[in-house]
CSV table of N, CA and C in Angstrom, one decimal:
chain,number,residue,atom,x,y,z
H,1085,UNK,N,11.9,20.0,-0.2
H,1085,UNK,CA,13.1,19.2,-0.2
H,1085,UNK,C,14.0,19.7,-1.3
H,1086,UNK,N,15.4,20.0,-1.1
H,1086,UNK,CA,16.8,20.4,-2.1
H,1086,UNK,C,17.0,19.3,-2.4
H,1087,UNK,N,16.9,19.2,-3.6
H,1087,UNK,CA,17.7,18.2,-5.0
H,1087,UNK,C,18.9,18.7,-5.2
H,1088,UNK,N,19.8,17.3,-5.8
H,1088,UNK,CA,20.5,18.5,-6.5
H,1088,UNK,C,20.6,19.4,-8.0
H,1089,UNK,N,19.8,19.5,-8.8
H,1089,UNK,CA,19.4,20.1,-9.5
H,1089,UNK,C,19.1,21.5,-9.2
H,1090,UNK,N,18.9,21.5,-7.6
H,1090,UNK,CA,18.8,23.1,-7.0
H,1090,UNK,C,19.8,23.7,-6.6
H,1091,UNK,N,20.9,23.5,-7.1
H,1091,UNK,CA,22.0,23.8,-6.5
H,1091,UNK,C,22.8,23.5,-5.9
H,1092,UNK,N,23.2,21.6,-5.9
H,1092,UNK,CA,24.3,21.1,-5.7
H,1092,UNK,C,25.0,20.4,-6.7
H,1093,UNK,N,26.1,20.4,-6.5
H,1093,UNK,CA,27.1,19.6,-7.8
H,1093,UNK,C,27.6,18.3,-6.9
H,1094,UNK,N,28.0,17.6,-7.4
H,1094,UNK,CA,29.2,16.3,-6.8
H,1094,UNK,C,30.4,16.4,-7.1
H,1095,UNK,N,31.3,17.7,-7.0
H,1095,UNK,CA,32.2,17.6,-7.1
H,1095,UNK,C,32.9,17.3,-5.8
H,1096,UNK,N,34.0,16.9,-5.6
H,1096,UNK,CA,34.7,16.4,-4.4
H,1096,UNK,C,35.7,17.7,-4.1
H,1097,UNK,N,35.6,18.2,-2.9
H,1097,UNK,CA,36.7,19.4,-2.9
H,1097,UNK,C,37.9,19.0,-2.3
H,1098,UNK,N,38.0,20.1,-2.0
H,1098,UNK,CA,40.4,19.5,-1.2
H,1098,UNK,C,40.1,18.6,0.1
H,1099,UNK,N,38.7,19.1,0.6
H,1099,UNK,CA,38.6,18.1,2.1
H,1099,UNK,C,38.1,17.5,1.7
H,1100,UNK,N,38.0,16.7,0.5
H,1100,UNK,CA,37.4,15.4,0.1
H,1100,UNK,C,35.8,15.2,0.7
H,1101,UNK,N,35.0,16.2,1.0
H,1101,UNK,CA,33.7,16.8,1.4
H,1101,UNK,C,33.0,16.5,-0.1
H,1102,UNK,N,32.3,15.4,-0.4
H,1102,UNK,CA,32.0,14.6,-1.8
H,1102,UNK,C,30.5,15.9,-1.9
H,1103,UNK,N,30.6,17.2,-1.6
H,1103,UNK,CA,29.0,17.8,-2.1
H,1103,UNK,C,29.8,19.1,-2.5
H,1104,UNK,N,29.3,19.8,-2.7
H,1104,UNK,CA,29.6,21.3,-2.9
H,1104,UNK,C,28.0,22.3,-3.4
H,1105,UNK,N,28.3,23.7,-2.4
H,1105,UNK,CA,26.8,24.8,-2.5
H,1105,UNK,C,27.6,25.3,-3.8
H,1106,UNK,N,26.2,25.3,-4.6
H,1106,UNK,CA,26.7,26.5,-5.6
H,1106,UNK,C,26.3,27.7,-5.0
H,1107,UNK,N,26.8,29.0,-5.3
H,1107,UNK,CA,26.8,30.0,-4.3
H,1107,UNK,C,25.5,30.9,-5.1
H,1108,UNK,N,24.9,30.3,-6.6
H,1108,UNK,CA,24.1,31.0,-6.7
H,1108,UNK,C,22.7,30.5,-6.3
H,1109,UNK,N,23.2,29.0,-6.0
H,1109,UNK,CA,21.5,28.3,-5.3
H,1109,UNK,C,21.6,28.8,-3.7
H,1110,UNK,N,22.5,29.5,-3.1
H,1110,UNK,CA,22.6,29.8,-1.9
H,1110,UNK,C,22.0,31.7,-1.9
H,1111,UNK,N,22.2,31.9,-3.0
H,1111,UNK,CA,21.8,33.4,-2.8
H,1111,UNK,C,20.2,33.5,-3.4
H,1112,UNK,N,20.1,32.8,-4.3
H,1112,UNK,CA,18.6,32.3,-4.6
H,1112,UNK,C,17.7,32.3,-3.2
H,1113,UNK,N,18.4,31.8,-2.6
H,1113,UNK,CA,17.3,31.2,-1.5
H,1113,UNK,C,17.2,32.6,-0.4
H,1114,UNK,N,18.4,32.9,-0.1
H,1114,UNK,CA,18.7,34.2,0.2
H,1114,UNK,C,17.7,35.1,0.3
H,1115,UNK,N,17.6,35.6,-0.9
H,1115,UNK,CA,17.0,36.6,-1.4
H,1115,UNK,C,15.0,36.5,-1.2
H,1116,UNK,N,14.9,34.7,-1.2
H,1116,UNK,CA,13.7,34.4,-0.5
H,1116,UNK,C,13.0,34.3,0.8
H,1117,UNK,N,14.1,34.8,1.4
H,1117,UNK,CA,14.4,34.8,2.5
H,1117,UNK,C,14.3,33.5,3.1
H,1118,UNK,N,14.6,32.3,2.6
H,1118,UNK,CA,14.7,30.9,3.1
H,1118,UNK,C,15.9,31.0,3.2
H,1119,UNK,N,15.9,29.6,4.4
H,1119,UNK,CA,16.9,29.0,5.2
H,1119,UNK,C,17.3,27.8,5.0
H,1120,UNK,N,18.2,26.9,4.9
H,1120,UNK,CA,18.0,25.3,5.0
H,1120,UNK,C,18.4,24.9,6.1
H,1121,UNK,N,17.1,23.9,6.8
H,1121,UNK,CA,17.7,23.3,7.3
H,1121,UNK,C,18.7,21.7,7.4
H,1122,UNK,N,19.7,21.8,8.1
H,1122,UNK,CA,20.5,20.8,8.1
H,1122,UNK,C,20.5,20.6,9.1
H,1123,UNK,N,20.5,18.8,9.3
H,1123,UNK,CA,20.9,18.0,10.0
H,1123,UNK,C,21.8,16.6,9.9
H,1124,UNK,N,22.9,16.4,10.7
H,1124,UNK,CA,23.5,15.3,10.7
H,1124,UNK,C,22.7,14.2,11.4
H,1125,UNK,N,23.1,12.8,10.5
H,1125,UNK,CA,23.1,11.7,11.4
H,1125,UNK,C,23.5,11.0,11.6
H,1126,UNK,N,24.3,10.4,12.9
H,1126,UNK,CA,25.4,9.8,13.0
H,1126,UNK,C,25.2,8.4,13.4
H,1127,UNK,N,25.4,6.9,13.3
H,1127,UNK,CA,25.0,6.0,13.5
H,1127,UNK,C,26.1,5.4,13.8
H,1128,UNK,N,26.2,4.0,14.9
H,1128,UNK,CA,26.9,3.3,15.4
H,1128,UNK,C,27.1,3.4,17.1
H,1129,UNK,N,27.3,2.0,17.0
H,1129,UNK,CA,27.0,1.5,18.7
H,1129,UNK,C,28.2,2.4,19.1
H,1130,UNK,N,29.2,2.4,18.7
H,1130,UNK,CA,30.4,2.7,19.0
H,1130,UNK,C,30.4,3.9,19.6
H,1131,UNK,N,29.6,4.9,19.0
H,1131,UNK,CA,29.6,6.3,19.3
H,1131,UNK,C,28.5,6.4,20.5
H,1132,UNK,N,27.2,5.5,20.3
H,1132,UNK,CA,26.4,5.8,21.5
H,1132,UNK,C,26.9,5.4,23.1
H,1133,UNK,N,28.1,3.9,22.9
H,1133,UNK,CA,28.8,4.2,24.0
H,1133,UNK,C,29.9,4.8,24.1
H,1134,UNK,N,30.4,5.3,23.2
H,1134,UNK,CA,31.3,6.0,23.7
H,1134,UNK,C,32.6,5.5,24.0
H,1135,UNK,N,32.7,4.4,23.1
H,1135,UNK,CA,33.8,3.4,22.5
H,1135,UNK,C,34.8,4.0,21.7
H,1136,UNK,N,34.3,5.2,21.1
H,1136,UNK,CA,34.6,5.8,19.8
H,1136,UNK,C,34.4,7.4,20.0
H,1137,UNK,N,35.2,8.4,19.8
H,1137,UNK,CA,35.1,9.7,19.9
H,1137,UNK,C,34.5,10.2,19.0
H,1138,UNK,N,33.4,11.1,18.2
H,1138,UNK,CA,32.6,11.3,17.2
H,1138,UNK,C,33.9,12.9,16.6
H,1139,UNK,N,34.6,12.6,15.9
H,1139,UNK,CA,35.2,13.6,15.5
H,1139,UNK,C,34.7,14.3,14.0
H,1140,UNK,N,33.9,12.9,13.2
H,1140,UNK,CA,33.6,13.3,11.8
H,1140,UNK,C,32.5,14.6,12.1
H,1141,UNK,N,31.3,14.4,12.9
H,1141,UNK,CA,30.6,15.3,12.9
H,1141,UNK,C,31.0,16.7,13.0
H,1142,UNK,N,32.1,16.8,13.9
H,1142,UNK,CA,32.6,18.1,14.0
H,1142,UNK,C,33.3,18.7,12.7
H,1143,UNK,N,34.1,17.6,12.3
H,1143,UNK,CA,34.6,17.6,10.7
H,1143,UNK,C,33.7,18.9,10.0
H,1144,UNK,N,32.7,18.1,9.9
H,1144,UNK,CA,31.9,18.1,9.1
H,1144,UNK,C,31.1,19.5,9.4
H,1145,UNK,N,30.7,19.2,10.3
H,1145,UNK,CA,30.0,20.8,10.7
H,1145,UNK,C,30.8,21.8,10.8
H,1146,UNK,N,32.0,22.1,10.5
H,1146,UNK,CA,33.0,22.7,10.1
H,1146,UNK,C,33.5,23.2,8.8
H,1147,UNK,N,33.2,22.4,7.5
H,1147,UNK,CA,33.0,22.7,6.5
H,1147,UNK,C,31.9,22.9,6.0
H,1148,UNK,N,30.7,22.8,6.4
H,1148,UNK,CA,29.0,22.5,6.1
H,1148,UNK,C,29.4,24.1,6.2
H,1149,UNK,N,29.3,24.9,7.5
H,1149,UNK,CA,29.8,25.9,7.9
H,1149,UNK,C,30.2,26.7,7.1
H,1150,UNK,N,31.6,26.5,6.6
H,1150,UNK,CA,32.3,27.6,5.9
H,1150,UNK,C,31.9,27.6,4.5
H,1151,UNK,N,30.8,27.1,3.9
H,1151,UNK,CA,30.0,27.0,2.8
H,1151,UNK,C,29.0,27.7,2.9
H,1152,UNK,N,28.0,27.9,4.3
H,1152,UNK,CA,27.0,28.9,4.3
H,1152,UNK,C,26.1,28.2,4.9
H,1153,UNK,N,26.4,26.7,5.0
H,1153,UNK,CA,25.5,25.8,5.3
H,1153,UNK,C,25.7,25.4,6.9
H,1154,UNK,N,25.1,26.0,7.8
H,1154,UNK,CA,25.0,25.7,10.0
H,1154,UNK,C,24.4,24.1,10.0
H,1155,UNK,N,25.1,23.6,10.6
H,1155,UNK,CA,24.5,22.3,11.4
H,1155,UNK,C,23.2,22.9,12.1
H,1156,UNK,N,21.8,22.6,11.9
H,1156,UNK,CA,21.0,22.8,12.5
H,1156,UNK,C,20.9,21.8,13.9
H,1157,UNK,N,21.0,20.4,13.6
H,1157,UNK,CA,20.8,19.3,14.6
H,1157,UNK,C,22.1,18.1,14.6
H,1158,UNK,N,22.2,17.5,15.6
H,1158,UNK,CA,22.8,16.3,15.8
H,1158,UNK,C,22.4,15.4,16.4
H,1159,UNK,N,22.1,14.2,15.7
H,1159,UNK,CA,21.1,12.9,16.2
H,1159,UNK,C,22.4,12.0,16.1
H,1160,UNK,N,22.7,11.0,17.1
H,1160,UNK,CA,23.3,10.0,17.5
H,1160,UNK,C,22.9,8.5,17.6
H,1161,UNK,N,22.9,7.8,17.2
H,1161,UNK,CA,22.2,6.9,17.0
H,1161,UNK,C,22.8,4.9,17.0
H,1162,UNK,N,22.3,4.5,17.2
H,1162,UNK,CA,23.7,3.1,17.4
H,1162,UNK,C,22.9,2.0,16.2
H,1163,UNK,N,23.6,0.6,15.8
H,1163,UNK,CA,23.3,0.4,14.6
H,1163,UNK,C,22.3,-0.5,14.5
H,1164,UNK,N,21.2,-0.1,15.1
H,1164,UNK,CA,19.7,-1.1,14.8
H,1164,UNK,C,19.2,-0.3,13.8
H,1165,UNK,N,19.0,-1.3,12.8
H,1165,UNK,CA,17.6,-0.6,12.0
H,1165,UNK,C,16.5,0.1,12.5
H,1166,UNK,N,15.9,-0.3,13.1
H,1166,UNK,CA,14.9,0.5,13.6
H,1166,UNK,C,15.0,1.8,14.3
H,1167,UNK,N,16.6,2.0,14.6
H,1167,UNK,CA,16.8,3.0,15.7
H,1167,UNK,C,17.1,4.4,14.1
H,1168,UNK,N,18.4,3.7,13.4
H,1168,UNK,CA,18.1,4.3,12.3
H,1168,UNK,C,17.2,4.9,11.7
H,1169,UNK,N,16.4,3.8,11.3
H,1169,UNK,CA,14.9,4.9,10.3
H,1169,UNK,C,13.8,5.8,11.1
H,1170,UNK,N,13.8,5.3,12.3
H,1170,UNK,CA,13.1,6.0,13.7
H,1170,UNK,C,13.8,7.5,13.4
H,1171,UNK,N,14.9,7.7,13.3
H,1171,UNK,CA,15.9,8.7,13.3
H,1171,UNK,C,15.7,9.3,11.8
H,1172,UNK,N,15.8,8.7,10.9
H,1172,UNK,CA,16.2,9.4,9.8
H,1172,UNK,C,14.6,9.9,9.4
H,1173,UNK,N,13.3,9.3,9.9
H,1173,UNK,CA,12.2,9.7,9.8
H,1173,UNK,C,12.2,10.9,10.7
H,1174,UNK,N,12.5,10.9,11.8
H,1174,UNK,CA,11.9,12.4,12.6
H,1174,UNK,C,12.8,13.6,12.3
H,1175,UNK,N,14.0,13.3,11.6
H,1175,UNK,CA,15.2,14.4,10.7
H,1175,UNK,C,14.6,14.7,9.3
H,1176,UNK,N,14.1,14.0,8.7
H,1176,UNK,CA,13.4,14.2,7.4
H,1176,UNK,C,12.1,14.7,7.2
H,1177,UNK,N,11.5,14.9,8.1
H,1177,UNK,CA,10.0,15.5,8.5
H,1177,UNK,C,10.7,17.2,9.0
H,1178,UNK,N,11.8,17.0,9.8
H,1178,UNK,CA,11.8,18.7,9.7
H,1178,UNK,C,13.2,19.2,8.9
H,1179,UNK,N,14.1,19.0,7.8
H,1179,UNK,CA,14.8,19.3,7.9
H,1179,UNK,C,15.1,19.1,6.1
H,1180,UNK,N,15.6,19.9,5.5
H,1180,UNK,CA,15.8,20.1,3.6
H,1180,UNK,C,17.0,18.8,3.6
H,1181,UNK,N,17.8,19.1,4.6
H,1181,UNK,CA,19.2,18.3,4.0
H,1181,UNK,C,19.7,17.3,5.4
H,1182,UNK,N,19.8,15.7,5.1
H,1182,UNK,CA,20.0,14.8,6.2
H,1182,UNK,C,21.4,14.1,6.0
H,1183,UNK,N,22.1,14.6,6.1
H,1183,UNK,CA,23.8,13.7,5.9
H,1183,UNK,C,23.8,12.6,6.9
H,1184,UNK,N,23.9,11.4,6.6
H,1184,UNK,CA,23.9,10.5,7.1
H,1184,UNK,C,25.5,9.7,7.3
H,1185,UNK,N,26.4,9.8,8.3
H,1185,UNK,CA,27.2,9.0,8.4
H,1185,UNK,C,27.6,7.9,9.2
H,1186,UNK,N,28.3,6.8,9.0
H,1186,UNK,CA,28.5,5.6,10.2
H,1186,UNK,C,29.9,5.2,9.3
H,1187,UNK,N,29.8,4.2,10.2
H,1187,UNK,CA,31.4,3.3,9.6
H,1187,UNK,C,32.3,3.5,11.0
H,1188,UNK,N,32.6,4.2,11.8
H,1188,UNK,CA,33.4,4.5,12.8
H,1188,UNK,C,34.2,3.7,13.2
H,1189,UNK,N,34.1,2.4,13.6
H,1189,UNK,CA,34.5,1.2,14.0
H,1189,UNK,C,35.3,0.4,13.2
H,1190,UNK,N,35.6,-0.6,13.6
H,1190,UNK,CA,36.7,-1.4,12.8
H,1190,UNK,C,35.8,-2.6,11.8
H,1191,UNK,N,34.8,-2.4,11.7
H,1191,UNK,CA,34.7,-3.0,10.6
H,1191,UNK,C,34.7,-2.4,8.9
């Protein structure tokens, strides 16, 4: 599992993207010939019906991208707890880095 002491900072960039790769924990790994994997998780009823158009993940996997970092997965998911940790458990068993977002809706 990536900490951030391996190579991320918190600084907030121009797209307001609250993480940032340092480029030498990215060539580190490189050079190890590791990969990270990444996966999004997207939560809310809204999106599993389709109430709501999921634009943040594209967002997102859009700048993850232009950092060095590929969307490996996208899990979708509506807002039961259980459905959640069900989810964030079978992303966390294969995956270094789990971005978890929700809120979509009007609350």
């Amino acid at each position: 599992m990536i900490t951030l002491s391996d190579g991320f900072d918190e600084n907030v960039t121009e797209s307001g993207v609250s993480w940032a790769w340092k480029s030498t924990g990215m060539k580190k790994m490189q050079e190890n010939g590791e990969t990270l994997r990444l996966s999004l998780l997207l939560t809310g009823n809204e999106l599993v019906s389709g109430d709501i158009t999921d634009t943040n993940s594209v967002f997102m996997a859009r700048e993850l991208a232009g950092e060095g970092l590929p969307v490996d997965r996208k899990l979708i998911v509506g807002d039961q707890f259980s459905s959640i940790t069900d989810a964030l458990s079978l992303l966390a068993e294969n995956n270094d880095i789990v971005i978890i977002n929700g809120g979509l809706g009007s609350t």
